[in-house]
CSV table of N, CA and C in Angstrom, one decimal:
chain,number,residue,atom,x,y,z
G,607,MET,N,39.9,-37.4,-31.0
G,607,MET,CA,40.1,-37.8,-32.4
G,607,MET,C,40.7,-36.6,-33.1
G,608,LYS,N,41.7,-36.9,-33.9
G,608,LYS,CA,42.4,-35.9,-34.7
G,608,LYS,C,41.5,-35.5,-35.9
G,609,SER,N,41.6,-34.2,-36.3
G,609,SER,CA,40.8,-33.8,-37.4
G,609,SER,C,41.6,-34.0,-38.8
G,610,PHE,N,40.8,-33.9,-39.8
G,610,PHE,CA,41.4,-34.1,-41.2
G,610,PHE,C,42.5,-33.1,-41.4
G,611,LEU,N,42.3,-31.8,-40.9
G,611,LEU,CA,43.4,-30.8,-41.1
G,611,LEU,C,44.6,-31.2,-40.4
G,612,HIS,N,44.5,-31.8,-39.2
G,612,HIS,CA,45.7,-32.2,-38.4
G,612,HIS,C,46.5,-33.2,-39.3
G,613,TYR,N,45.9,-34.2,-39.9
G,613,TYR,CA,46.6,-35.2,-40.7
G,613,TYR,C,47.3,-34.5,-41.9
G,614,ARG,N,46.6,-33.6,-42.5
G,614,ARG,CA,47.1,-32.9,-43.7
G,614,ARG,C,48.3,-32.0,-43.3
G,615,LEU,N,48.3,-31.4,-42.2
G,615,LEU,CA,49.4,-30.6,-41.7
G,615,LEU,C,50.6,-31.4,-41.4
G,616,ILE,N,50.4,-32.6,-40.8
G,616,ILE,CA,51.5,-33.5,-40.6
G,616,ILE,C,52.1,-34.0,-41.9
G,617,THR,N,51.3,-34.3,-42.8
G,617,THR,CA,51.8,-34.8,-44.1
G,617,THR,C,52.6,-33.6,-44.8
G,618,PHE,N,52.0,-32.4,-44.8
G,618,PHE,CA,52.6,-31.3,-45.5
G,618,PHE,C,54.0,-31.0,-44.8
G,619,SER,N,54.0,-30.9,-43.5
G,619,SER,CA,55.2,-30.6,-42.8
G,619,SER,C,56.3,-31.7,-43.0
G,620,ALA,N,55.9,-33.0,-43.1
G,620,ALA,CA,56.8,-34.0,-43.4
G,620,ALA,C,57.4,-33.9,-44.8
G,621,LEU,N,56.6,-33.5,-45.7
G,621,LEU,CA,57.1,-33.3,-47.1
G,621,LEU,C,58.1,-32.1,-47.1
G,622,ILE,N,57.8,-31.0,-46.4
G,622,ILE,CA,58.7,-29.9,-46.4
G,622,ILE,C,60.0,-30.2,-45.7
G,623,ILE,N,59.9,-30.9,-44.6
G,623,ILE,CA,61.1,-31.4,-43.9
G,623,ILE,C,62.0,-32.2,-44.8
G,624,CYS,N,61.3,-33.2,-45.5
G,624,CYS,CA,62.1,-34.0,-46.4
G,624,CYS,C,62.7,-33.3,-47.6
G,625,GLY,N,62.0,-32.3,-48.1
G,625,GLY,CA,62.5,-31.5,-49.2
G,625,GLY,C,63.6,-30.6,-48.8
G,626,VAL,N,63.6,-30.0,-47.6
G,626,VAL,CA,64.6,-29.1,-47.2
G,626,VAL,C,65.9,-29.8,-46.7
G,627,PHE,N,65.6,-30.8,-45.9
G,627,PHE,CA,66.7,-31.6,-45.2
G,627,PHE,C,66.8,-33.0,-45.9
G,628,THR,N,67.2,-33.0,-47.1
G,628,THR,CA,67.2,-34.3,-47.8
G,628,THR,C,68.2,-35.3,-47.1
G,629,GLY,N,67.7,-36.5,-46.8
G,629,GLY,CA,68.4,-37.5,-46.2
G,629,GLY,C,68.2,-37.6,-44.7
G,630,SER,N,67.6,-36.5,-44.1
G,630,SER,CA,67.4,-36.6,-42.6
G,630,SER,C,65.9,-36.5,-42.3
G,631,CYS,N,65.1,-36.7,-43.3
G,631,CYS,CA,63.6,-36.6,-43.0
G,631,CYS,C,63.1,-37.7,-42.1
G,632,ARG,N,63.7,-38.9,-42.2
G,632,ARG,CA,63.2,-40.0,-41.4
G,632,ARG,C,63.3,-39.7,-39.9
G,633,ALA,N,64.4,-39.2,-39.5
G,633,ALA,CA,64.5,-38.9,-38.1
G,633,ALA,C,63.5,-37.9,-37.6
G,634,GLU,N,63.2,-36.9,-38.5
G,634,GLU,CA,62.2,-35.8,-38.1
G,634,GLU,C,60.8,-36.4,-38.0
G,635,ILE,N,60.5,-37.3,-38.9
G,635,ILE,CA,59.1,-37.9,-38.9
G,635,ILE,C,59.0,-38.9,-37.7
G,636,ASP,N,60.0,-39.6,-37.3
G,636,ASP,CA,59.9,-40.6,-36.3
G,636,ASP,C,59.7,-40.0,-34.9
G,637,THR,N,60.0,-38.7,-34.7
G,637,THR,CA,59.8,-38.1,-33.4
G,637,THR,C,58.4,-38.1,-33.0
G,638,GLN,N,57.4,-38.1,-33.9
G,638,GLN,CA,56.0,-38.0,-33.5
G,638,GLN,C,55.4,-39.4,-33.2
G,639,CYS,N,56.2,-40.5,-33.3
G,639,CYS,CA,55.7,-41.8,-33.0
G,639,CYS,C,56.3,-42.5,-31.8
G,640,GLN,N,56.4,-41.8,-30.7
G,640,GLN,CA,56.9,-42.4,-29.5
G,640,GLN,C,55.9,-43.5,-29.0
G,641,LEU,N,56.4,-44.6,-28.5
G,641,LEU,CA,55.5,-45.6,-28.0
G,641,LEU,C,54.7,-45.1,-26.8
G,642,LEU,N,53.4,-45.4,-26.8
G,642,LEU,CA,52.5,-45.1,-25.7
G,642,LEU,C,52.4,-46.3,-24.8
G,643,PHE,N,52.0,-46.1,-23.5
G,643,PHE,CA,51.8,-47.2,-22.6
G,643,PHE,C,50.3,-47.1,-22.2
G,644,ARG,N,49.5,-48.0,-22.6
G,644,ARG,CA,48.1,-48.0,-22.2
G,644,ARG,C,47.5,-49.4,-22.1
G,645,GLN,N,46.4,-49.5,-21.4
G,645,GLN,CA,45.8,-50.8,-21.2
G,645,GLN,C,45.2,-51.3,-22.6
G,646,THR,N,45.3,-52.5,-22.8
G,646,THR,CA,44.8,-53.1,-24.1
G,646,THR,C,43.5,-53.9,-23.8
G,647,ILE,N,42.5,-53.7,-24.7
G,647,ILE,CA,41.2,-54.4,-24.6
G,647,ILE,C,41.1,-55.3,-25.8
G,648,PHE,N,40.7,-56.5,-25.6
G,648,PHE,CA,40.6,-57.4,-26.8
G,648,PHE,C,39.5,-58.5,-26.5
G,649,ASP,N,39.0,-59.1,-27.6
G,649,ASP,CA,38.0,-60.2,-27.4
G,649,ASP,C,38.8,-61.5,-27.4
G,650,SER,N,38.3,-62.4,-26.6
G,650,SER,CA,38.9,-63.8,-26.5
G,650,SER,C,37.7,-64.8,-26.4
G,651,GLY,N,37.2,-65.2,-27.5
G,651,GLY,CA,36.0,-66.1,-27.5
G,651,GLY,C,34.8,-65.5,-26.9
G,652,ASP,N,34.3,-66.1,-25.8
G,652,ASP,CA,33.1,-65.6,-25.1
G,652,ASP,C,33.5,-64.5,-24.1
G,653,TYR,N,34.7,-64.1,-24.0
G,653,TYR,CA,35.2,-63.2,-23.0
G,653,TYR,C,35.7,-61.9,-23.7
G,654,THR,N,35.6,-60.8,-22.9
G,654,THR,CA,36.3,-59.5,-23.2
G,654,THR,C,37.3,-59.3,-22.2
G,655,CYS,N,38.6,-59.1,-22.6
G,655,CYS,CA,39.7,-59.0,-21.7
G,655,CYS,C,40.4,-57.7,-21.7
G,656,ILE,N,40.9,-57.3,-20.6
G,656,ILE,CA,41.7,-56.0,-20.5
G,656,ILE,C,42.9,-56.3,-19.7
G,657,SER,N,44.0,-55.7,-20.2
G,657,SER,CA,45.3,-55.9,-19.5
G,657,SER,C,45.3,-55.2,-18.2
G,658,GLU,N,45.9,-55.9,-17.2
G,658,GLU,CA,46.0,-55.3,-15.8
G,658,GLU,C,46.9,-54.1,-15.8
G,659,GLY,N,47.9,-54.1,-16.5
G,659,GLY,CA,48.8,-53.0,-16.5
G,659,GLY,C,49.0,-52.4,-17.9
G,660,PRO,N,49.6,-51.3,-18.1
G,660,PRO,CA,49.8,-50.7,-19.4
G,660,PRO,C,50.7,-51.6,-20.3
G,661,VAL,N,50.4,-51.6,-21.6
G,661,VAL,CA,51.2,-52.3,-22.6
G,661,VAL,C,51.6,-51.3,-23.6
G,662,PRO,N,52.8,-51.4,-24.2
G,662,PRO,CA,53.3,-50.5,-25.2
G,662,PRO,C,52.4,-50.6,-26.5
G,663,ALA,N,52.1,-49.4,-27.1
G,663,ALA,CA,51.2,-49.4,-28.3
G,663,ALA,C,51.7,-48.1,-29.1
G,664,CYS,N,51.3,-48.2,-30.4
G,664,CYS,CA,51.6,-47.0,-31.3
G,664,CYS,C,50.5,-46.0,-31.2
G,665,PRO,N,50.8,-44.7,-31.3
G,665,PRO,CA,49.7,-43.7,-31.4
G,665,PRO,C,48.8,-44.0,-32.6
G,666,GLU,N,47.6,-43.4,-32.6
G,666,GLU,CA,46.7,-43.6,-33.7
G,666,GLU,C,47.2,-43.3,-35.1
G,667,ILE,N,48.0,-42.3,-35.2
G,667,ILE,CA,48.5,-41.8,-36.5
G,667,ILE,C,49.7,-42.6,-37.0
G,668,CYS,N,50.1,-43.6,-36.2
G,668,CYS,CA,51.3,-44.4,-36.5
G,668,CYS,C,50.9,-45.9,-36.7
G,669,HIS,N,51.9,-46.6,-37.2
G,669,HIS,CA,51.7,-48.1,-37.3
G,669,HIS,C,53.0,-48.8,-36.8
G,670,PRO,N,52.9,-50.0,-36.3
G,670,PRO,CA,54.2,-50.7,-35.9
G,670,PRO,C,55.0,-51.1,-37.1
G,671,VAL,N,56.3,-50.9,-37.0
G,671,VAL,CA,57.3,-51.3,-38.0
G,671,VAL,C,57.7,-52.8,-37.7
G,672,SER,N,57.9,-53.1,-36.5
G,672,SER,CA,58.2,-54.5,-36.0
G,672,SER,C,57.5,-54.7,-34.7
G,673,SER,N,57.2,-55.9,-34.4
G,673,SER,CA,56.6,-56.2,-33.1
G,673,SER,C,57.0,-57.6,-32.6
G,674,TYR,N,56.7,-57.9,-31.3
G,674,TYR,CA,57.0,-59.1,-30.7
G,674,TYR,C,55.9,-59.5,-29.8
G,675,ASP,N,55.8,-60.8,-29.4
G,675,ASP,CA,54.7,-61.3,-28.5
G,675,ASP,C,55.3,-61.2,-27.1
G,676,LYS,N,54.4,-60.8,-26.2
G,676,LYS,CA,54.7,-60.6,-24.8
G,676,LYS,C,53.6,-61.2,-23.9
G,677,GLU,N,53.9,-61.8,-22.8
G,677,GLU,CA,53.0,-62.3,-21.9
G,677,GLU,C,52.4,-61.2,-21.1
G,678,ALA,N,51.1,-61.1,-20.9
G,678,ALA,CA,50.5,-60.0,-20.1
G,678,ALA,C,49.4,-60.5,-19.2
G,679,ASP,N,49.4,-60.0,-18.0
G,679,ASP,CA,48.3,-60.4,-17.1
G,679,ASP,C,47.0,-59.7,-17.5
G,680,VAL,N,46.0,-60.4,-17.7
G,680,VAL,CA,44.7,-59.8,-18.1
G,680,VAL,C,43.6,-60.3,-17.2
G,681,ILE,N,42.5,-59.4,-17.2
G,681,ILE,CA,41.3,-59.8,-16.5
G,681,ILE,C,40.2,-59.9,-17.5
G,682,CYS,N,39.5,-61.0,-17.5
G,682,CYS,CA,38.5,-61.3,-18.5
G,682,CYS,C,37.1,-61.3,-17.9
G,683,PHE,N,36.1,-60.9,-18.6
G,683,PHE,CA,34.7,-60.9,-18.2
G,683,PHE,C,33.9,-61.6,-19.3
G,684,LYS,N,32.9,-62.4,-18.9
G,684,LYS,CA,32.0,-63.0,-19.9
G,684,LYS,C,31.2,-61.9,-20.7
G,685,LYS,N,31.1,-62.0,-22.0
G,685,LYS,CA,30.4,-61.0,-22.8
G,685,LYS,C,28.9,-60.8,-22.4
G,686,ASP,N,28.3,-62.0,-22.0
G,686,ASP,CA,26.9,-61.9,-21.7
G,686,ASP,C,26.6,-61.6,-20.2
G,687,ASP,N,27.7,-61.4,-19.4
G,687,ASP,CA,27.6,-61.1,-18.0
G,687,ASP,C,28.8,-60.2,-17.6
G,688,PRO,N,28.9,-59.0,-18.1
G,688,PRO,CA,30.1,-58.2,-17.8
G,688,PRO,C,30.3,-57.8,-16.3
G,689,PHE,N,29.2,-57.9,-15.5
G,689,PHE,CA,29.3,-57.6,-14.1
G,689,PHE,C,29.5,-58.8,-13.2
G,690,GLY,N,29.6,-60.0,-13.8
G,690,GLY,CA,29.7,-61.2,-13.1
G,690,GLY,C,31.2,-61.5,-12.7
G,691,LYS,N,31.5,-62.7,-12.4
G,691,LYS,CA,32.8,-63.1,-11.9
G,691,LYS,C,33.9,-62.8,-12.9
G,692,GLU,N,35.0,-62.2,-12.5
G,692,GLU,CA,36.1,-62.0,-13.4
G,692,GLU,C,37.0,-63.2,-13.4
G,693,THR,N,37.8,-63.3,-14.5
G,693,THR,CA,38.8,-64.4,-14.6
G,693,THR,C,40.1,-63.8,-14.9
G,694,LYS,N,41.1,-64.1,-14.1
G,694,LYS,CA,42.5,-63.6,-14.4
G,694,LYS,C,43.3,-64.7,-15.2
G,695,LEU,N,43.9,-64.2,-16.3
G,695,LEU,CA,44.6,-65.1,-17.1
G,695,LEU,C,46.0,-64.4,-17.5
G,696,ILE,N,46.8,-65.2,-18.1
G,696,ILE,CA,48.0,-64.7,-18.8
G,696,ILE,C,47.9,-64.9,-20.3
G,697,LYS,N,47.9,-63.9,-21.1
G,697,LYS,CA,47.7,-64.0,-22.5
G,697,LYS,C,48.9,-63.4,-23.2
G,698,SER,N,49.1,-63.9,-24.4
G,698,SER,CA,50.1,-63.3,-25.3
G,698,SER,C,49.6,-62.2,-26.1
G,699,VAL,N,50.2,-61.0,-26.0
G,699,VAL,CA,49.8,-59.9,-26.8
G,699,VAL,C,50.9,-59.4,-27.7
G,700,SER,N,50.5,-58.8,-28.8
G,700,SER,CA,51.5,-58.3,-29.8
G,700,SER,C,51.9,-56.9,-29.3
G,701,VAL,N,53.2,-56.7,-29.1
G,701,VAL,CA,53.7,-55.4,-28.7
G,701,VAL,C,54.7,-54.8,-29.7
G,702,PRO,N,54.5,-53.5,-30.1
G,702,PRO,CA,55.3,-53.0,-31.2
G,702,PRO,C,56.7,-52.7,-30.6
G,703,ASP,N,57.7,-52.9,-31.4
G,703,ASP,CA,59.1,-52.6,-31.1
G,703,ASP,C,59.4,-51.1,-31.4
G,704,ARG,N,58.8,-50.7,-32.5
G,704,ARG,CA,59.1,-49.3,-33.0
G,704,ARG,C,57.9,-48.9,-33.9
G,705,CYS,N,57.5,-47.6,-33.8
G,705,CYS,CA,56.4,-47.1,-34.6
G,705,CYS,C,56.8,-46.1,-35.7
G,706,GLU,N,56.1,-46.1,-36.7
G,706,GLU,CA,56.4,-45.2,-37.8
G,706,GLU,C,55.1,-44.4,-38.2
G,707,LEU,N,55.3,-43.1,-38.6
G,707,LEU,CA,54.2,-42.3,-39.0
G,707,LEU,C,53.5,-42.9,-40.2
G,708,THR,N,52.2,-42.9,-40.2
G,708,THR,CA,51.4,-43.4,-41.4
G,708,THR,C,51.0,-42.1,-42.1
G,709,LEU,N,51.6,-42.0,-43.3
G,709,LEU,CA,51.3,-40.8,-44.1
G,709,LEU,C,50.1,-41.1,-45.0
G,710,PRO,N,49.0,-40.4,-44.9
G,710,PRO,CA,47.8,-40.7,-45.7
G,710,PRO,C,48.1,-40.4,-47.2
G,711,VAL,N,47.6,-41.4,-48.0
G,711,VAL,CA,47.8,-41.2,-49.4
G,711,VAL,C,46.6,-40.5,-50.0
G,712,ALA,N,45.5,-41.0,-49.8
G,712,ALA,CA,44.2,-40.3,-50.3
G,712,ALA,C,43.2,-40.3,-49.1
G,713,VAL,N,43.1,-39.2,-48.5
G,713,VAL,CA,42.2,-39.1,-47.4
G,713,VAL,C,41.1,-38.1,-47.7
G,714,LYS,N,39.8,-38.5,-47.5
G,714,LYS,CA,38.7,-37.6,-47.7
G,714,LYS,C,38.3,-37.0,-46.3
G,715,PRO,N,37.8,-35.8,-46.3
G,715,PRO,CA,37.3,-35.2,-45.1
G,715,PRO,C,36.1,-36.1,-44.5
G,716,PRO,N,35.9,-36.1,-43.2
G,716,PRO,CA,34.9,-37.0,-42.7
G,716,PRO,C,33.5,-36.8,-43.3
G,717,ALA,N,33.2,-35.6,-43.7
G,717,ALA,CA,31.8,-35.3,-44.3
G,717,ALA,C,31.6,-36.0,-45.6
G,718,GLU,N,32.7,-36.3,-46.4
G,718,GLU,CA,32.6,-36.9,-47.7
G,718,GLU,C,32.7,-38.4,-47.6
G,719,GLN,N,33.0,-39.0,-46.5
G,719,GLN,CA,33.2,-40.5,-46.5
G,719,GLN,C,31.8,-41.2,-46.4
């Protein structure tokens, strides 16, 4: 988990970059939001499902600008019997096209929340 100071430094550096290089700050900020490929876990009724392979996702400090639905092979387990029989399904998952840095507007340190 990233610390409060980490988010403040990213915000501060983004403001400096935008102030010094007017007009080119967007490209500088976007470099920190490369798509990650990781397995997705989600609830589906009485089941908890996990994707069999990695699915594109945004890093935690970013949010998707646009996304599309993609079919993914998933393995599902009953919530009340996670070690029981697994079920393989094909589910539609939302996949980001592009990610953008989420700049915090008003963030309190974890101790104050």
